Short mmCIF file of C-alpha atoms in Angstrom, two decimals:
data_model
loop_
_atom_site.label_atom_id
_atom_site.label_comp_id
_atom_site.label_asym_id
_atom_site.label_seq_id
_atom_site.Cartn_x
_atom_site.Cartn_y
_atom_site.Cartn_z
CA MET A 22 -0.06 -0.09 -0.29
CA VAL A 23 2.89 2.35 0.48
CA ALA A 24 3.91 1.80 -3.15
CA GLU A 25 0.36 2.70 -3.92
CA VAL A 26 0.69 5.75 -1.73
CA ALA A 27 3.43 7.34 -3.01
CA ALA A 28 2.18 6.55 -6.82
CA ALA A 29 -0.54 8.76 -6.19
CA GLU A 30 1.01 11.40 -4.50
CA ARG A 31 3.45 11.57 -7.17
CA VAL A 32 0.81 12.74 -9.64
CA VAL A 33 -0.13 15.11 -7.21
CA ALA A 34 3.19 16.86 -6.16
CA GLU A 35 3.46 16.51 -10.34
CA LEU A 36 0.37 18.57 -10.83
CA ARG A 37 1.11 21.46 -7.90
CA GLU A 38 4.36 21.50 -9.58
CA ALA A 39 2.43 22.61 -12.75
CA CYS A 40 0.14 24.55 -12.20
CA ALA A 41 2.59 26.53 -9.59
CA ALA A 42 1.51 30.35 -10.30
CA PRO A 43 4.10 32.20 -7.77
CA PRO A 44 3.62 36.04 -7.93
CA ALA A 45 6.27 36.67 -10.64
CA ARG A 46 5.01 34.15 -13.24
CA LEU A 47 1.55 36.26 -12.28
CA ASN A 48 3.00 39.12 -13.09
CA ASP A 49 4.52 38.16 -16.56
CA VAL A 50 0.56 36.86 -17.38
CA ALA A 51 -1.00 40.54 -16.45
CA ALA A 52 2.15 42.02 -18.59
CA ALA A 53 1.06 39.44 -21.41
CA MET A 54 -2.77 39.89 -20.62
CA GLU A 55 -1.42 44.14 -21.35
CA ALA A 56 0.63 43.61 -24.19
CA GLU A 57 -2.57 41.59 -26.30
CA MET A 58 -4.62 44.18 -25.46
CA ARG A 59 -2.75 47.09 -26.91
CA ALA A 60 -2.23 44.43 -29.81
CA GLY A 61 -6.49 43.97 -30.38
CA LEU A 62 -6.55 47.68 -29.90
CA ARG A 63 -4.42 49.04 -32.84
CA GLU A 64 -5.88 46.63 -35.74
CA GLU A 65 -8.08 43.89 -35.86
CA GLY A 66 -6.90 40.88 -35.59
CA GLY A 67 -4.17 42.28 -34.30
CA SER A 68 -4.30 39.88 -30.98
CA LYS A 69 -5.21 36.86 -29.62
CA ILE A 70 -7.87 38.55 -27.89
CA LYS A 71 -10.62 40.41 -29.78
CA MET A 72 -10.58 43.39 -28.23
CA ILE A 73 -13.74 44.16 -29.47
CA ILE A 74 -15.08 47.97 -30.09
CA SER A 75 -19.07 47.53 -28.08
CA TYR A 76 -19.91 51.21 -29.22
CA VAL A 77 -21.18 52.05 -25.48
CA ASP A 78 -19.57 55.23 -24.68
CA ASN A 79 -22.13 56.11 -22.29
CA LEU A 80 -22.96 54.47 -19.28
CA PRO A 81 -25.56 54.77 -16.87
CA THR A 82 -25.20 57.12 -14.18
CA GLY A 83 -28.59 56.45 -11.98
CA ASN A 84 -30.17 59.44 -13.03
CA GLU A 85 -32.49 57.53 -15.70
CA GLU A 86 -35.83 57.59 -15.34
CA GLY A 87 -39.45 55.60 -17.12
CA PHE A 88 -39.69 52.32 -18.75
CA PHE A 89 -37.15 49.94 -20.72
CA TYR A 90 -36.88 46.53 -21.75
CA ALA A 91 -34.32 43.68 -22.37
CA LEU A 92 -34.71 40.94 -24.27
CA ASP A 93 -31.73 38.13 -23.47
CA LEU A 94 -31.13 35.22 -25.61
CA GLY A 95 -28.41 32.89 -24.97
CA GLY A 96 -29.31 29.65 -25.34
CA THR A 97 -32.77 27.63 -25.40
CA ASN A 98 -34.72 29.98 -23.56
CA PHE A 99 -34.67 33.79 -23.86
CA ARG A 100 -35.68 36.05 -21.22
CA VAL A 101 -37.92 39.30 -20.98
CA LEU A 102 -37.43 42.44 -18.75
CA ARG A 103 -38.97 45.11 -17.91
CA VAL A 104 -37.50 47.60 -15.99
CA GLN A 105 -38.98 50.80 -14.55
CA LEU A 106 -35.97 53.63 -13.04
CA ALA A 107 -36.85 56.37 -11.17
CA GLY A 108 -33.60 58.36 -10.68
CA LYS A 109 -31.05 58.55 -8.04
CA GLU A 110 -33.61 58.27 -4.96
CA LYS A 111 -35.67 55.28 -6.07
CA ARG A 112 -33.61 53.22 -8.64
CA VAL A 113 -35.00 50.26 -10.03
CA ALA A 114 -38.77 51.37 -9.19
CA LYS A 115 -40.31 48.01 -10.81
CA ARG A 116 -38.72 45.16 -12.00
CA GLU A 117 -40.77 41.60 -14.18
CA SER A 118 -39.55 39.76 -15.87
CA LYS A 119 -40.63 36.37 -18.29
CA GLU A 120 -39.20 33.65 -19.30
CA VAL A 121 -39.97 31.87 -22.54
CA SER A 122 -38.62 28.45 -24.17
CA ILE A 123 -37.65 28.21 -27.42
CA PRO A 124 -39.23 25.12 -29.78
CA PRO A 125 -35.91 23.34 -30.60
CA HIS A 126 -37.43 23.18 -34.68
CA LEU A 127 -37.21 26.96 -33.90
CA MET A 128 -33.54 26.37 -33.17
CA SER A 129 -32.07 25.26 -36.99
CA GLY A 130 -35.21 26.83 -39.02
CA ASN A 131 -35.25 30.27 -40.36
CA ALA A 132 -34.45 33.41 -38.82
CA SER A 133 -37.67 35.21 -40.06
CA GLU A 134 -39.62 32.36 -37.74
CA LEU A 135 -37.34 31.91 -34.99
CA PHE A 136 -37.12 36.26 -34.66
CA GLY A 137 -40.90 36.25 -35.41
CA PHE A 138 -41.78 34.05 -32.61
CA ILE A 139 -39.75 36.27 -29.91
CA ALA A 140 -41.52 39.54 -31.47
CA SER A 141 -44.61 37.30 -30.73
CA ALA A 142 -43.57 37.00 -26.93
CA LEU A 143 -42.72 40.83 -26.45
CA ALA A 144 -45.67 40.97 -27.88
CA LYS A 145 -47.99 39.34 -24.47
CA VAL A 146 -45.55 41.08 -22.61
CA ILE A 147 -47.08 44.66 -24.05
CA ALA A 148 -50.37 43.20 -23.92
CA GLU A 149 -50.15 42.12 -20.10
CA GLU A 150 -49.15 46.09 -19.30
CA GLY A 151 -52.38 47.38 -20.50
CA ARG A 152 -52.59 50.45 -21.14
CA ASN A 153 -49.40 53.20 -20.27
CA ASP A 154 -50.01 56.31 -21.15
CA VAL A 155 -46.03 57.05 -20.60
CA PHE A 156 -45.95 55.52 -24.20
CA GLN A 157 -48.39 57.85 -26.04
CA ASP A 158 -45.91 60.17 -27.65
CA GLU A 159 -43.13 57.66 -27.46
CA GLN A 160 -41.69 54.68 -28.35
CA ARG A 161 -40.72 52.04 -25.94
CA GLU A 162 -36.36 51.33 -25.99
CA LEU A 163 -35.33 47.60 -26.08
CA GLY A 164 -31.51 46.46 -24.59
CA PHE A 165 -30.94 43.22 -27.07
CA THR A 166 -28.35 41.17 -24.47
CA PHE A 167 -27.62 38.31 -27.77
CA SER A 168 -24.51 35.77 -26.46
CA PHE A 169 -23.95 34.98 -29.87
CA PRO A 170 -20.21 36.08 -31.58
CA VAL A 171 -21.05 39.22 -33.62
CA ARG A 172 -19.12 41.85 -35.55
CA GLN A 173 -20.53 45.21 -34.36
CA THR A 174 -21.00 48.08 -36.19
CA SER A 175 -22.85 50.84 -34.40
CA ILE A 176 -24.50 50.66 -30.65
CA ALA A 177 -27.90 48.94 -32.48
CA SER A 178 -26.11 46.99 -35.39
CA GLY A 179 -24.19 44.07 -35.53
CA THR A 180 -23.66 40.97 -38.11
CA LEU A 181 -23.90 37.30 -36.84
CA ILE A 182 -20.51 35.88 -37.49
CA LYS A 183 -21.56 31.88 -36.50
CA TRP A 184 -24.00 30.23 -33.88
CA THR A 185 -22.77 27.92 -30.92
CA LYS A 186 -24.68 26.15 -28.43
CA ALA A 187 -27.51 24.40 -30.08
CA PHE A 188 -28.22 26.98 -32.83
CA SER A 189 -27.83 26.27 -36.73
CA ILE A 190 -29.72 29.08 -38.69
CA ASP A 191 -28.37 29.15 -41.34
CA ASP A 192 -30.22 32.36 -42.79
CA ALA A 193 -29.30 34.20 -40.32
CA VAL A 194 -24.99 34.13 -40.48
CA GLY A 195 -23.94 37.36 -42.42
CA GLU A 196 -26.91 39.02 -41.58
CA ASP A 197 -27.77 41.81 -38.93
CA VAL A 198 -29.54 40.67 -35.50
CA VAL A 199 -31.09 44.31 -34.92
CA ALA A 200 -32.36 44.49 -38.21
CA GLU A 201 -33.96 41.14 -38.46
CA LEU A 202 -35.99 41.41 -34.89
CA GLN A 203 -37.00 45.10 -35.70
CA MET A 204 -38.57 43.35 -38.83
CA ALA A 205 -40.01 40.96 -36.73
CA MET A 206 -40.96 43.45 -34.29
CA GLU A 207 -42.94 45.81 -37.11
CA LYS A 208 -44.28 42.94 -38.27
CA HIS A 209 -45.75 42.07 -35.32
CA GLY A 210 -47.37 45.60 -34.53
CA VAL A 211 -44.43 45.86 -31.50
CA ASP A 212 -43.66 49.20 -31.03
CA MET A 213 -39.87 48.93 -29.86
CA ARG A 214 -36.74 50.99 -30.93
CA VAL A 215 -33.73 48.71 -30.33
CA SER A 216 -31.33 51.14 -28.50
CA ALA A 217 -28.62 48.73 -28.08
CA LEU A 218 -27.17 45.61 -28.92
CA ILE A 219 -24.59 44.20 -26.33
CA ASN A 220 -23.09 41.00 -24.58
CA ASP A 221 -23.70 40.38 -20.73
CA THR A 222 -20.01 41.34 -20.16
CA VAL A 223 -20.90 44.57 -21.41
CA GLY A 224 -23.73 43.77 -19.46
CA THR A 225 -22.41 43.31 -16.13
CA LEU A 226 -19.95 46.90 -15.88
CA ALA A 227 -22.99 48.73 -16.31
CA ALA A 228 -25.39 47.14 -14.66
CA GLY A 229 -22.31 47.73 -11.81
CA ARG A 230 -21.83 51.10 -12.91
CA TYR A 231 -25.55 52.22 -12.39
CA ASN A 232 -25.03 50.89 -8.55
CA ASP A 233 -21.50 52.32 -8.05
CA GLU A 234 -20.07 55.27 -10.02
CA ASP A 235 -16.10 54.07 -9.70
CA VAL A 236 -16.79 50.36 -11.48
CA VAL A 237 -14.11 50.69 -14.25
CA ILE A 238 -13.79 46.53 -15.04
CA GLY A 239 -17.02 43.71 -15.63
CA VAL A 240 -15.83 40.56 -15.45
CA ILE A 241 -18.07 37.20 -15.61
CA LEU A 242 -16.14 33.91 -14.05
CA GLY A 243 -19.03 31.51 -14.42
CA THR A 244 -19.95 28.73 -17.32
CA GLY A 245 -17.33 30.98 -19.47
CA SER A 246 -15.30 33.62 -18.75
CA ASN A 247 -14.66 36.96 -20.03
CA ALA A 248 -14.13 40.64 -19.22
CA ALA A 249 -15.13 44.48 -20.78
CA TYR A 250 -13.85 47.59 -18.98
CA VAL A 251 -13.71 51.44 -19.91
CA GLU A 252 -10.77 52.67 -22.39
CA GLU A 253 -10.11 56.34 -23.15
CA ALA A 254 -11.66 56.47 -27.21
CA SER A 255 -8.38 57.96 -27.91
CA ALA A 256 -6.59 55.28 -27.03
CA ILE A 257 -7.94 53.10 -29.20
CA PRO A 258 -6.34 52.86 -32.91
CA LYS A 259 -8.35 50.67 -35.20
CA PHE A 260 -11.61 53.11 -34.00
CA GLU A 261 -12.91 54.47 -37.02
CA GLY A 262 -15.27 57.59 -37.25
CA GLU A 263 -15.40 60.39 -35.31
CA LEU A 264 -14.91 59.90 -30.79
CA PRO A 265 -17.90 60.07 -28.76
CA LYS A 266 -18.36 63.44 -27.15
CA SER A 267 -17.94 61.11 -23.90
CA GLY A 268 -14.56 60.57 -25.00
CA ASN A 269 -15.11 56.76 -23.51
CA MET A 270 -15.27 53.41 -25.01
CA VAL A 271 -16.62 50.24 -23.23
CA ILE A 272 -14.31 47.06 -24.90
CA ASN A 273 -15.39 43.85 -24.58
CA THR A 274 -11.95 42.12 -24.47
CA GLU A 275 -12.85 38.60 -25.13
CA TRP A 276 -10.46 37.70 -22.51
CA GLY A 277 -11.24 33.55 -22.64
CA ASN A 278 -9.03 33.08 -26.05
CA PHE A 279 -6.19 34.77 -24.65
CA TYR A 280 -2.37 32.28 -24.58
CA SER A 281 0.77 33.22 -23.67
CA SER A 282 3.60 30.95 -23.53
CA CYS A 283 4.09 31.50 -19.54
CA LEU A 284 0.76 30.11 -18.73
CA PRO A 285 0.47 27.04 -16.30
CA ILE A 286 -0.59 24.24 -18.35
CA THR A 287 -0.38 20.90 -17.63
CA GLU A 288 -1.12 17.77 -19.31
CA TYR A 289 -4.47 17.31 -18.35
CA ASP A 290 -5.30 20.57 -19.82
CA GLN A 291 -3.63 19.67 -22.79
CA ALA A 292 -5.52 16.49 -23.27
CA LEU A 293 -8.95 18.48 -22.37
CA ASP A 294 -8.05 20.86 -24.85
CA GLU A 295 -7.37 18.11 -27.72
CA GLU A 296 -10.04 17.06 -27.05
CA SER A 297 -12.24 19.64 -27.12
CA LEU A 298 -14.61 20.92 -30.09
CA ASN A 299 -12.41 24.48 -30.74
CA PRO A 300 -8.76 22.80 -29.87
CA GLY A 301 -6.04 25.27 -29.60
CA GLU A 302 -8.78 28.28 -28.55
CA GLN A 303 -9.97 29.48 -25.25
CA ILE A 304 -7.13 28.46 -23.64
CA PHE A 305 -6.92 30.85 -21.17
CA GLU A 306 -11.18 29.67 -20.76
CA LYS A 307 -10.12 26.35 -20.24
CA LEU A 308 -7.75 27.21 -17.25
CA ILE A 309 -9.77 29.61 -15.34
CA SER A 310 -13.60 28.55 -16.04
CA GLY A 311 -16.83 26.91 -14.16
CA MET A 312 -16.94 24.67 -17.49
CA TYR A 313 -13.34 22.97 -16.78
CA LEU A 314 -12.50 22.09 -13.40
CA GLY A 315 -13.83 19.79 -12.63
CA GLU A 316 -13.48 18.10 -15.75
CA ILE A 317 -9.87 18.70 -15.10
CA VAL A 318 -10.10 16.93 -11.64
CA ARG A 319 -11.30 13.73 -12.93
CA ARG A 320 -8.40 13.68 -15.24
CA VAL A 321 -5.97 13.90 -12.23
CA LEU A 322 -8.21 11.63 -10.54
CA LEU A 323 -8.03 9.21 -13.63
CA LYS A 324 -4.61 9.44 -13.27
CA ILE A 325 -4.05 7.86 -10.33
CA ALA A 326 -6.28 5.21 -10.65
CA SER A 327 -4.91 4.12 -13.36
CA GLN A 328 -1.73 3.81 -11.83
CA SER A 329 -2.86 2.45 -7.96
CA THR A 330 -5.17 1.31 -6.39
CA LEU A 331 -5.59 3.86 -4.06
CA PHE A 332 -9.30 4.25 -4.74
CA GLY A 333 -10.16 0.28 -4.67
CA LYS A 334 -11.08 -2.07 -7.14
CA VAL A 335 -12.95 0.94 -9.09
CA ASN A 336 -15.25 0.74 -12.36
CA HIS A 337 -13.48 2.61 -15.23
CA THR A 338 -16.63 3.86 -16.46
CA LYS A 339 -17.81 6.51 -14.72
CA LEU A 340 -14.12 7.78 -13.99
CA LYS A 341 -13.95 8.10 -17.79
CA THR A 342 -16.73 9.87 -18.70
CA ARG A 343 -15.84 13.47 -19.71
CA PHE A 344 -17.31 15.96 -17.30
CA ILE A 345 -19.21 13.75 -14.91
CA LEU A 346 -17.48 16.07 -12.12
CA ARG A 347 -19.19 19.34 -12.62
CA THR A 348 -17.63 22.77 -10.57
CA PRO A 349 -20.91 22.24 -7.86
CA ASP A 350 -19.12 18.83 -6.92
CA ILE A 351 -15.40 20.41 -6.98
CA SER A 352 -17.01 23.19 -4.44
CA ALA A 353 -18.79 21.09 -2.20
CA MET A 354 -16.01 18.66 -1.54
CA HIS A 355 -13.34 21.71 -1.31
CA HIS A 356 -15.58 23.16 1.04
CA ASP A 357 -15.80 20.11 2.78
CA GLU A 358 -15.57 21.11 6.80
CA THR A 359 -17.02 17.65 8.54
CA ALA A 360 -14.12 15.86 10.51
CA ASP A 361 -13.76 12.70 8.29
CA LEU A 362 -14.92 14.98 4.48
CA ARG A 363 -18.10 12.88 3.91
CA VAL A 364 -19.16 14.63 1.34
CA VAL A 365 -16.28 14.39 -0.22
CA ALA A 366 -16.68 10.60 0.70
CA GLU A 367 -20.19 11.09 -0.90
CA LYS A 368 -19.46 12.72 -3.89
CA LEU A 369 -16.96 10.28 -5.41
CA ALA A 370 -19.24 7.40 -4.70
CA ASP A 371 -22.40 9.16 -6.08
CA ASN A 372 -20.38 10.66 -9.06
CA LEU A 373 -17.22 8.26 -9.77
CA LYS A 374 -18.91 5.35 -8.35
CA ILE A 375 -15.17 5.35 -5.97
CA LYS A 376 -16.73 3.78 -3.05
CA ASP A 377 -14.88 3.63 0.71
CA THR A 378 -12.15 5.55 0.35
CA SER A 379 -9.68 6.18 3.27
CA LEU A 380 -9.71 9.33 5.19
CA GLU A 381 -5.86 10.14 3.66
CA THR A 382 -7.63 9.55 0.54
CA ARG A 383 -9.93 12.31 0.81
CA LYS A 384 -7.45 14.71 2.70
CA MET A 385 -5.46 14.05 -1.58
CA VAL A 386 -9.11 14.91 -3.14
CA VAL A 387 -9.16 18.03 -1.43
CA GLU A 388 -6.11 18.54 -2.38
CA ILE A 389 -6.05 18.77 -5.97
CA CYS A 390 -9.66 20.54 -6.14
CA ASP A 391 -7.62 23.32 -3.97
CA ILE A 392 -4.22 23.06 -6.14
CA VAL A 393 -6.77 23.63 -9.36
CA THR A 394 -8.83 25.90 -7.93
CA SER A 395 -6.40 28.18 -6.37
CA ARG A 396 -4.34 27.73 -10.24
CA SER A 397 -7.80 29.53 -11.28
CA ALA A 398 -8.97 31.68 -9.18
CA ARG A 399 -5.14 32.93 -9.65
CA LEU A 400 -4.86 33.13 -13.29
CA ALA A 401 -8.27 35.30 -13.09
CA ALA A 402 -6.36 38.11 -10.64
CA ALA A 403 -3.36 38.45 -13.32
CA GLY A 404 -5.76 39.08 -15.84
CA ILE A 405 -7.41 41.70 -14.07
CA VAL A 406 -4.28 43.43 -12.83
CA GLY A 407 -3.44 43.65 -17.07
CA ILE A 408 -6.73 45.59 -17.56
CA LEU A 409 -5.72 47.70 -14.14
CA ARG A 410 -2.41 48.26 -14.97
CA LYS A 411 -3.60 49.01 -18.96
CA ILE A 412 -5.48 52.16 -17.74
CA GLY A 413 -2.88 53.44 -15.34
CA ARG A 414 -5.76 52.05 -12.34
CA ALA A 415 -4.79 50.78 -8.81
CA VAL A 416 -0.88 51.35 -9.25
CA PRO A 417 1.49 53.78 -7.08
CA GLY A 418 0.40 56.31 -6.43
CA ASP A 419 -3.09 55.91 -8.03
CA GLU A 420 -5.96 57.68 -4.79
CA ARG A 421 -8.78 56.97 -7.54
CA ARG A 422 -11.54 53.91 -6.29
CA SER A 423 -11.36 51.54 -8.59
CA VAL A 424 -14.23 48.95 -8.84
CA ILE A 425 -14.08 45.57 -10.13
CA ALA A 426 -17.97 44.04 -11.12
CA ILE A 427 -18.14 40.66 -11.02
CA ASP A 428 -20.64 37.84 -12.40
CA GLY A 429 -21.17 34.54 -12.34
CA GLY A 430 -21.56 30.93 -10.44
CA LEU A 431 -17.58 30.72 -10.10
CA PHE A 432 -17.19 33.66 -8.37
CA GLU A 433 -20.75 33.61 -6.72
CA HIS A 434 -20.99 30.50 -4.91
CA TYR A 435 -17.04 28.74 -4.80
CA PRO A 436 -16.07 30.77 -1.56
CA GLU A 437 -12.41 29.52 -1.97
CA PHE A 438 -12.16 30.20 -5.44
CA ARG A 439 -13.69 34.19 -4.06
CA GLN A 440 -11.14 34.34 -1.64
CA CYS A 441 -8.16 32.95 -3.70
CA LEU A 442 -9.07 35.72 -6.23
CA GLU A 443 -9.35 38.84 -3.55
CA SER A 444 -6.08 37.18 -2.02
CA THR A 445 -4.11 37.18 -5.15
CA LEU A 446 -5.21 40.80 -6.06
CA VAL A 447 -3.80 41.84 -2.72
CA GLU A 448 -0.38 39.86 -3.23
CA LEU A 449 -0.53 41.10 -7.08
CA LEU A 450 -1.25 45.15 -6.92
CA GLY A 451 0.38 45.59 -3.18
CA GLU A 452 -1.36 46.58 0.08
CA GLU A 453 -1.12 50.54 -0.93
CA ALA A 454 -2.72 50.06 -3.96
CA SER A 455 -5.31 47.22 -3.19
CA ARG A 456 -6.68 49.43 -0.32
CA SER A 457 -8.29 51.41 -3.18
CA LEU A 458 -9.81 48.36 -4.84
CA VAL A 459 -13.30 46.79 -4.74
CA VAL A 460 -14.68 44.10 -5.98
CA LYS A 461 -18.40 43.61 -6.28
CA LEU A 462 -20.67 40.55 -7.36
CA THR A 463 -22.82 42.10 -9.94
CA LYS A 464 -25.49 40.38 -10.59
CA ASP A 465 -27.98 40.56 -14.17
CA GLY A 466 -25.87 42.04 -16.59
CA SER A 467 -27.50 40.19 -19.12
CA GLY A 468 -30.92 41.35 -18.18
CA LEU A 469 -30.41 44.61 -16.01
CA GLY A 470 -27.65 45.66 -17.67
CA ALA A 471 -29.37 45.67 -20.89
CA ALA A 472 -31.93 47.69 -19.95
CA LEU A 473 -29.79 49.98 -18.24
CA ILE A 474 -27.26 50.70 -21.72
CA ALA A 475 -30.77 50.88 -23.77
CA ALA A 476 -32.07 53.76 -20.73
CA ALA A 477 -28.16 55.09 -21.26
CA HIS A 478 -28.11 55.43 -24.79
CA SER A 479 -32.36 56.81 -25.57
CA GLN A 480 -33.07 58.52 -28.21
CA TYR A 481 -35.66 60.43 -25.48
CA GLN A 482 -31.97 61.50 -23.08
CA HIS A 483 -32.42 65.40 -22.95
#
């Protein structure tokens, strides 16, 4: 048995070494992130990260008033929100939302059917309002969160590059999704204008800014990962046309595709990437986001099971099933505070059919969760520091308060991840500079955030 334990411990020791992210390495990651950002702002296609110009040049101030709508389309359901904003005092006075399932046949049909279905749902929401005198002389305004790759050409137009997830509507590719929606709304008698086309990361930034004027970065740390931030419009060489009056421009970095040779990549990451649907892409996301943490841990456990009998006689079927371990499972095991690590035992038995483990073995599993999650949180922190340095924030001598709005289950529901992210920011920025830095959980950028951006870009703003 001693040899079995030694073999397993060797796997864990090698993992720890391969995942190591000491401050010097993280500073290299932050510097590489900043360099990629600059390259992406210089020219289209100049960087691994796209640095997409969102055309959002005004973020909400908290003074907005009136009714605004949001449409959040990103999966098999979409949501329609109606928000009543009541200025500085009351803020969001009222908020109603409705979720609608998209019938499967519409996800692979044609564009006019899908957008027609969405427009009819919007028509129902308006009909349920009854008489609304607010809109006697004014058109309703909508923020549209569209979570698919688009090439944006203005605040309210963007052509679909390709569908992802379960959608494959060929005649929509290369078309302006806002024009498609606008056309469908007109057919259904919906008098509504799409004021803004956004993605959920830009929405998170807006939702954060609405409640706190010092928010400068919005980050998603959930199933996927991305970041958006406020850039000076004059610092975007690839920006064409007249600079906005505000002097600002929100940039959607698409940092999930970041790659640098200084990233700590293991054999497990390489195998995961090779077997993925998009090999060689989204490397940063594959190291840090909630979609992949459980899968990395599973691959480590499989290696231990194949090199030792530490887990007893295991039927490897479950252990060989990709994505059978999810991040909530990892979080539950990592957070297990019972004396005998009962939660770990249950998760191993339920998910992987690994039963009768010793306490030592369970401790080893917790250690693996800790190594994988700490690397994720530390890399996410390094990415944030790269953005802060690009915009000259939270650096020695900068007294301004800098707030980062973060959404996503990984940050919200995984306490060890969150604590590690926050302590790494302090470690990298130093005590003094990090005093002016605040990290805030900011929810529903894809819904509320979209309505707020519609309000900030309303045609009736005086």
